[in-house]
Amino acid sequence: MRRLAYAAGGLLVVGGGALLGPEAWGPAGVLLMIGAAAPITLLACGLMLSLGLRTHIRWYGWTLAAAAALALPAGILGAVAAHEHGSRGYVSRYGTPGLADLPKRWGGATTVQPRGGWWKTMPLHFGSAGWERYGRYYTLEGLDRFASGPDPAGVRVDVLIVDGAAYDVGSWRTDAQRLAPLGREPLPELLWALLPGILLPLALLVSVPVRVRRGSPGGPPPYRVPPPRTGGGGGGPARGTTPADRIYEAATRRGKERHRPYRLTVSSPQVRVTADPAGLTVEQSVGGS
């Protein structure tokens, strides 16, 4: 547990320092902060497991804890990527390159061909740089005839295609967002990992008190104790003869020896002192008895 605490604290300190440092360190800081969720989750689950899960069922709790420790950082990563999904940095760095016809109207639909794909119709968006480059082809009524220059129908625009929209490459910058490296296409789908990442520790939190309550002295016994076997000729209970009986007897015997009340006696010819859970007993010899 101590190592997990050190690991979580170290990741948080280094990640926070990276976020507060130069802008180029931002993505690394975000990843370190997200990575800290795994040891924190294991630490929290370990504290819950220490509340009273029995040894032979701890594998159940640690399985849930390990799954949650993997799912929670992935879900947080997906949440950050989903938040940055529409950012300029995401579009610039992770969009699909392609080629588009100049649209008939400003910001209207046009035919776009992704690199290596089929031509399809989608909106083409221009920023200030795109307007400075292509605005001369437009009037208030839309694309119109002009005195000189190439035919607008033959103008091709280099674009980046993201989520059904094409963006003029001259209108976007690659360093517009610090968190842009988290905006890859598959990453937003990891947002669903938050569901098991939250529900699994919650299930463990509910399961531990239930199991502790079942094993408490006031509740029903966690296991059914088989009735003692009797010998064929009557008399007292006999030792079990089947392997299951012998295993059960050995386990209960070890348990009784492990939980036997502590008792210690020290004696001399004149006095005897006994210490046990009930207290301290002193017996002094009087007249040799």
Short mmCIF file of C-alpha atoms in Angstrom, two decimals:
data_model
loop_
_atom_site.label_atom_id
_atom_site.label_comp_id
_atom_site.label_asym_id
_atom_site.label_seq_id
_atom_site.Cartn_x
_atom_site.Cartn_y
_atom_site.Cartn_z
CA MET A 1 0.00 0.00 0.00
CA ARG A 2 2.82 2.40 0.82
CA ARG A 3 4.39 1.88 -2.60
CA LEU A 4 1.07 2.62 -4.29
CA ALA A 5 0.76 5.83 -2.31
CA TYR A 6 4.29 6.86 -3.29
CA ALA A 7 3.61 6.05 -6.95
CA ALA A 8 0.35 8.04 -7.01
CA GLY A 9 1.94 11.00 -5.25
CA GLY A 10 4.94 10.98 -7.57
CA LEU A 11 2.78 10.93 -10.71
CA LEU A 12 0.60 13.75 -9.40
CA VAL A 13 3.58 15.93 -8.47
CA VAL A 14 5.46 15.36 -11.75
CA GLY A 15 2.30 15.69 -13.85
CA GLY A 16 1.24 18.89 -12.09
CA GLY A 17 4.71 20.33 -12.57
CA ALA A 18 4.58 19.52 -16.28
CA LEU A 19 1.19 21.23 -16.62
CA LEU A 20 2.53 24.34 -14.91
CA GLY A 21 5.72 24.28 -16.95
CA PRO A 22 6.35 25.10 -20.62
CA GLU A 23 3.48 24.62 -23.03
CA ALA A 24 5.29 21.77 -24.81
CA TRP A 25 5.14 19.73 -21.57
CA GLY A 26 1.36 19.99 -21.37
CA PRO A 27 0.43 16.68 -23.09
CA ALA A 28 2.95 14.74 -21.00
CA GLY A 29 1.57 16.33 -17.84
CA VAL A 30 -1.96 15.33 -18.76
CA LEU A 31 -0.90 11.73 -19.38
CA LEU A 32 0.94 11.57 -16.04
CA MET A 33 -2.06 12.95 -14.17
CA ILE A 34 -4.30 10.40 -15.87
CA GLY A 35 -1.83 7.61 -15.05
CA ALA A 36 -2.08 8.53 -11.34
CA ALA A 37 -5.67 7.26 -11.35
CA ALA A 38 -4.49 3.63 -11.50
CA PRO A 39 -2.47 3.52 -8.23
CA ILE A 40 -5.08 5.70 -6.51
CA THR A 41 -7.79 3.23 -7.51
CA LEU A 42 -5.75 0.25 -6.30
CA LEU A 43 -4.98 2.07 -3.04
CA ALA A 44 -8.67 2.82 -2.41
CA CYS A 45 -9.70 -0.74 -3.26
CA GLY A 46 -6.94 -2.11 -1.01
CA LEU A 47 -8.29 -0.08 1.90
CA MET A 48 -11.76 -1.49 1.25
CA LEU A 49 -10.38 -5.02 1.04
CA SER A 50 -8.67 -4.59 4.40
CA LEU A 51 -12.06 -4.02 6.01
CA GLY A 52 -12.73 -7.72 6.28
CA LEU A 53 -12.70 -9.81 3.12
CA ARG A 54 -11.64 -13.32 4.00
CA THR A 55 -8.39 -14.63 2.59
CA HIS A 56 -9.90 -17.28 0.36
CA ILE A 57 -12.10 -14.75 -1.50
CA ARG A 58 -9.62 -11.87 -1.77
CA TRP A 59 -8.92 -12.88 -5.39
CA TYR A 60 -12.47 -11.72 -6.18
CA GLY A 61 -11.85 -8.25 -4.77
CA TRP A 62 -8.39 -7.83 -6.28
CA THR A 63 -9.72 -8.89 -9.70
CA LEU A 64 -12.29 -6.09 -9.55
CA ALA A 65 -9.65 -3.66 -8.28
CA ALA A 66 -7.23 -4.48 -11.11
CA ALA A 67 -9.98 -4.15 -13.75
CA ALA A 68 -11.04 -0.79 -12.33
CA ALA A 69 -7.42 0.42 -12.16
CA LEU A 70 -7.08 -0.27 -15.89
CA ALA A 71 -10.50 1.02 -16.93
CA LEU A 72 -10.52 4.30 -15.00
CA PRO A 73 -7.41 5.90 -16.59
CA ALA A 74 -8.61 4.74 -20.01
CA GLY A 75 -12.00 6.35 -19.40
CA ILE A 76 -10.42 9.61 -18.25
CA LEU A 77 -8.20 9.57 -21.34
CA GLY A 78 -11.29 9.13 -23.50
CA ALA A 79 -13.06 11.98 -21.71
CA VAL A 80 -10.15 14.35 -22.36
CA ALA A 81 -9.96 13.23 -25.99
CA ALA A 82 -13.71 13.69 -26.42
CA HIS A 83 -13.44 17.21 -24.99
CA GLU A 84 -10.64 18.07 -27.40
CA HIS A 85 -12.23 16.24 -30.33
CA GLY A 86 -13.30 19.42 -32.11
CA SER A 87 -10.27 21.54 -31.29
CA ARG A 88 -8.07 23.12 -33.90
CA GLY A 89 -5.10 21.09 -32.75
CA TYR A 90 -7.07 17.88 -33.16
CA VAL A 91 -8.26 18.82 -36.65
CA SER A 92 -4.84 19.96 -37.78
CA ARG A 93 -2.88 17.02 -36.47
CA TYR A 94 -5.26 14.08 -36.79
CA GLY A 95 -7.61 14.96 -39.63
CA THR A 96 -7.69 12.94 -42.85
CA PRO A 97 -6.09 14.86 -45.75
CA GLY A 98 -8.06 15.27 -48.93
CA LEU A 99 -9.03 17.50 -51.83
CA ALA A 100 -12.21 19.55 -52.29
CA ASP A 101 -13.92 21.64 -54.95
CA LEU A 102 -14.56 25.28 -54.10
CA PRO A 103 -18.15 25.34 -52.79
CA LYS A 104 -20.88 27.24 -54.61
CA ARG A 105 -21.52 29.35 -51.53
CA TRP A 106 -19.43 30.52 -48.60
CA GLY A 107 -19.18 27.62 -46.16
CA GLY A 108 -21.54 25.49 -48.24
CA ALA A 109 -21.42 21.83 -49.22
CA THR A 110 -18.87 20.70 -51.77
CA THR A 111 -17.46 17.51 -53.22
CA VAL A 112 -14.51 16.22 -51.21
CA GLN A 113 -12.20 13.31 -51.94
CA PRO A 114 -10.24 11.92 -48.96
CA ARG A 115 -6.83 10.63 -49.84
CA GLY A 116 -7.32 7.16 -51.25
CA GLY A 117 -11.12 7.35 -50.88
CA TRP A 118 -14.25 8.09 -52.94
CA TRP A 119 -15.63 11.54 -53.70
CA LYS A 120 -18.43 12.57 -51.34
CA THR A 121 -20.36 15.71 -50.41
CA MET A 122 -19.69 17.50 -47.11
CA PRO A 123 -19.42 21.07 -45.81
CA LEU A 124 -16.21 22.98 -46.38
CA HIS A 125 -15.22 25.40 -43.60
CA PHE A 126 -12.93 28.40 -44.05
CA GLY A 127 -11.18 30.40 -41.36
CA SER A 128 -9.70 33.88 -41.71
CA ALA A 129 -6.73 32.55 -43.68
CA GLY A 130 -9.05 30.65 -46.02
CA TRP A 131 -11.19 33.72 -46.59
CA GLU A 132 -8.14 35.79 -47.48
CA ARG A 133 -7.16 33.15 -50.02
CA TYR A 134 -10.53 32.27 -51.57
CA GLY A 135 -12.79 35.17 -50.65
CA ARG A 136 -12.22 36.91 -53.95
CA TYR A 137 -14.27 34.16 -55.64
CA TYR A 138 -17.43 35.07 -53.68
CA THR A 139 -20.02 37.85 -53.71
CA LEU A 140 -22.99 38.46 -51.44
CA GLU A 141 -25.13 36.43 -53.87
CA GLY A 142 -22.75 33.52 -53.76
CA LEU A 143 -20.24 32.40 -56.34
CA ASP A 144 -20.55 34.69 -59.35
CA ARG A 145 -18.79 35.50 -62.54
CA PHE A 146 -15.70 37.67 -62.26
CA ALA A 147 -13.65 39.63 -64.70
CA SER A 148 -10.41 37.73 -64.57
CA GLY A 149 -8.83 34.70 -63.01
CA PRO A 150 -9.39 30.95 -63.25
CA ASP A 151 -12.81 29.36 -63.45
CA PRO A 152 -14.04 28.84 -59.83
CA ALA A 153 -15.48 25.47 -60.78
CA GLY A 154 -11.95 24.27 -61.36
CA VAL A 155 -10.50 25.48 -58.03
CA ARG A 156 -9.27 22.70 -55.76
CA VAL A 157 -8.67 23.19 -52.06
CA ASP A 158 -6.41 21.13 -49.81
CA VAL A 159 -8.51 20.13 -46.82
CA LEU A 160 -8.53 18.07 -43.63
CA ILE A 161 -11.61 15.90 -43.17
CA VAL A 162 -12.93 15.29 -39.66
CA ASP A 163 -16.38 13.98 -38.68
CA GLY A 164 -18.12 14.76 -41.93
CA ALA A 165 -16.65 18.25 -42.42
CA ALA A 166 -13.73 19.49 -44.51
CA TYR A 167 -11.41 22.23 -43.23
CA ASP A 168 -9.12 24.37 -45.35
CA VAL A 169 -5.55 23.61 -44.27
CA GLY A 170 -4.64 27.28 -44.48
CA SER A 171 -7.18 28.10 -41.76
CA TRP A 172 -5.85 25.89 -38.98
CA ARG A 173 -2.70 25.73 -36.92
CA THR A 174 -1.08 22.53 -35.64
CA ASP A 175 -0.16 23.98 -32.24
CA ALA A 176 -3.51 25.52 -31.38
CA GLN A 177 -4.24 23.21 -28.40
CA ARG A 178 -1.94 21.83 -25.71
CA LEU A 179 -4.01 18.65 -25.43
CA ALA A 180 -4.21 17.96 -29.16
CA PRO A 181 -2.14 14.73 -28.91
CA LEU A 182 -5.06 13.24 -26.93
CA GLY A 183 -7.47 13.78 -29.79
CA ARG A 184 -6.88 10.72 -31.93
CA GLU A 185 -9.93 9.22 -33.58
CA PRO A 186 -10.30 6.04 -31.45
CA LEU A 187 -9.60 7.74 -28.12
CA PRO A 188 -13.02 9.38 -27.52
CA GLU A 189 -14.56 5.90 -27.61
CA LEU A 190 -12.59 5.06 -24.45
CA LEU A 191 -15.00 7.34 -22.59
CA TRP A 192 -17.16 4.22 -22.05
CA ALA A 193 -14.39 2.78 -19.86
CA LEU A 194 -15.48 5.22 -17.15
CA LEU A 195 -18.55 3.04 -16.61
CA PRO A 196 -16.73 -0.11 -15.38
CA GLY A 197 -14.04 2.06 -13.82
CA ILE A 198 -16.64 3.56 -11.47
CA LEU A 199 -19.07 0.67 -11.08
CA LEU A 200 -16.46 -1.98 -10.18
CA PRO A 201 -15.12 -0.15 -7.08
CA LEU A 202 -18.72 0.64 -6.16
CA ALA A 203 -19.58 -3.07 -6.34
CA LEU A 204 -16.56 -3.84 -4.18
CA LEU A 205 -17.56 -1.17 -1.67
CA VAL A 206 -21.01 -2.75 -1.35
CA SER A 207 -19.68 -6.32 -1.29
CA VAL A 208 -17.16 -5.86 1.53
CA PRO A 209 -19.61 -4.75 4.26
CA VAL A 210 -22.04 -7.50 3.26
CA ARG A 211 -19.36 -10.17 3.56
CA VAL A 212 -18.08 -8.71 6.84
CA ARG A 213 -21.59 -8.68 8.25
CA ARG A 214 -22.13 -12.30 7.24
CA GLY A 215 -18.93 -13.33 9.01
CA SER A 216 -19.61 -11.31 12.19
CA PRO A 217 -20.35 -13.13 15.52
CA GLY A 218 -23.94 -11.90 15.55
CA GLY A 219 -24.76 -13.07 12.05
CA PRO A 220 -25.18 -16.51 10.53
CA PRO A 221 -22.02 -18.59 10.09
CA PRO A 222 -20.36 -18.17 6.70
CA TYR A 223 -20.17 -21.95 6.25
CA ARG A 224 -22.43 -24.80 7.18
CA VAL A 225 -20.78 -27.02 9.80
CA PRO A 226 -21.42 -30.70 8.99
CA PRO A 227 -22.81 -32.83 11.84
CA PRO A 228 -20.29 -35.12 13.59
CA ARG A 229 -20.12 -38.68 12.41
CA THR A 230 -20.84 -41.48 14.86
CA GLY A 231 -19.11 -44.84 14.91
CA GLY A 232 -20.86 -47.98 13.83
CA GLY A 233 -21.05 -49.38 17.38
CA GLY A 234 -22.54 -46.23 18.92
CA GLY A 235 -20.62 -44.08 21.35
CA GLY A 236 -19.13 -40.64 20.75
CA PRO A 237 -18.32 -38.92 17.50
CA ALA A 238 -15.68 -40.53 15.34
CA ARG A 239 -13.10 -38.86 13.14
CA GLY A 240 -14.07 -38.37 9.52
CA THR A 241 -13.18 -41.07 7.10
CA THR A 242 -13.58 -39.31 3.75
CA PRO A 243 -10.95 -36.88 2.37
CA ALA A 244 -13.44 -33.99 2.68
CA ASP A 245 -14.00 -34.78 6.36
CA ARG A 246 -10.28 -34.93 7.08
CA ILE A 247 -9.63 -31.62 5.27
CA TYR A 248 -12.45 -29.96 7.21
CA GLU A 249 -11.17 -31.30 10.54
CA ALA A 250 -7.62 -30.12 9.82
CA ALA A 251 -8.82 -26.66 8.80
CA THR A 252 -11.02 -26.21 11.88
CA ARG A 253 -8.27 -27.49 14.15
CA ARG A 254 -5.78 -24.98 12.76
CA GLY A 255 -8.37 -22.24 13.11
CA LYS A 256 -9.05 -23.11 16.74
CA GLU A 257 -5.34 -23.23 17.54
CA ARG A 258 -4.79 -19.88 15.82
CA HIS A 259 -7.61 -18.18 17.74
CA ARG A 260 -7.05 -19.94 21.10
CA PRO A 261 -7.09 -17.42 24.00
CA TYR A 262 -3.64 -16.42 25.19
CA ARG A 263 -2.66 -17.96 28.56
CA LEU A 264 0.69 -17.88 30.37
CA THR A 265 1.61 -19.27 33.81
CA VAL A 266 4.80 -18.59 35.78
CA SER A 267 5.28 -20.36 39.12
CA SER A 268 7.77 -20.79 41.97
CA PRO A 269 7.60 -22.76 45.27
CA GLN A 270 5.96 -19.76 46.94
CA VAL A 271 3.73 -18.14 44.25
CA ARG A 272 2.07 -18.87 40.87
CA VAL A 273 1.05 -16.06 38.44
CA THR A 274 -1.39 -16.74 35.54
CA ALA A 275 -2.09 -14.22 32.75
CA ASP A 276 -5.05 -14.76 30.38
CA PRO A 277 -7.69 -12.61 28.62
CA ALA A 278 -9.72 -12.50 31.86
CA GLY A 279 -6.91 -10.79 33.77
CA LEU A 280 -3.97 -11.53 36.07
CA THR A 281 -4.31 -14.24 38.80
CA VAL A 282 -1.80 -14.52 41.67
CA GLU A 283 -1.81 -17.62 43.92
CA GLN A 284 0.40 -17.72 47.00
CA SER A 285 1.42 -20.91 48.81
CA VAL A 286 0.23 -21.06 52.41
CA GLY A 287 1.40 -23.90 54.66
CA GLY A 288 2.88 -25.81 51.75
CA SER A 289 -0.42 -26.07 49.83
#
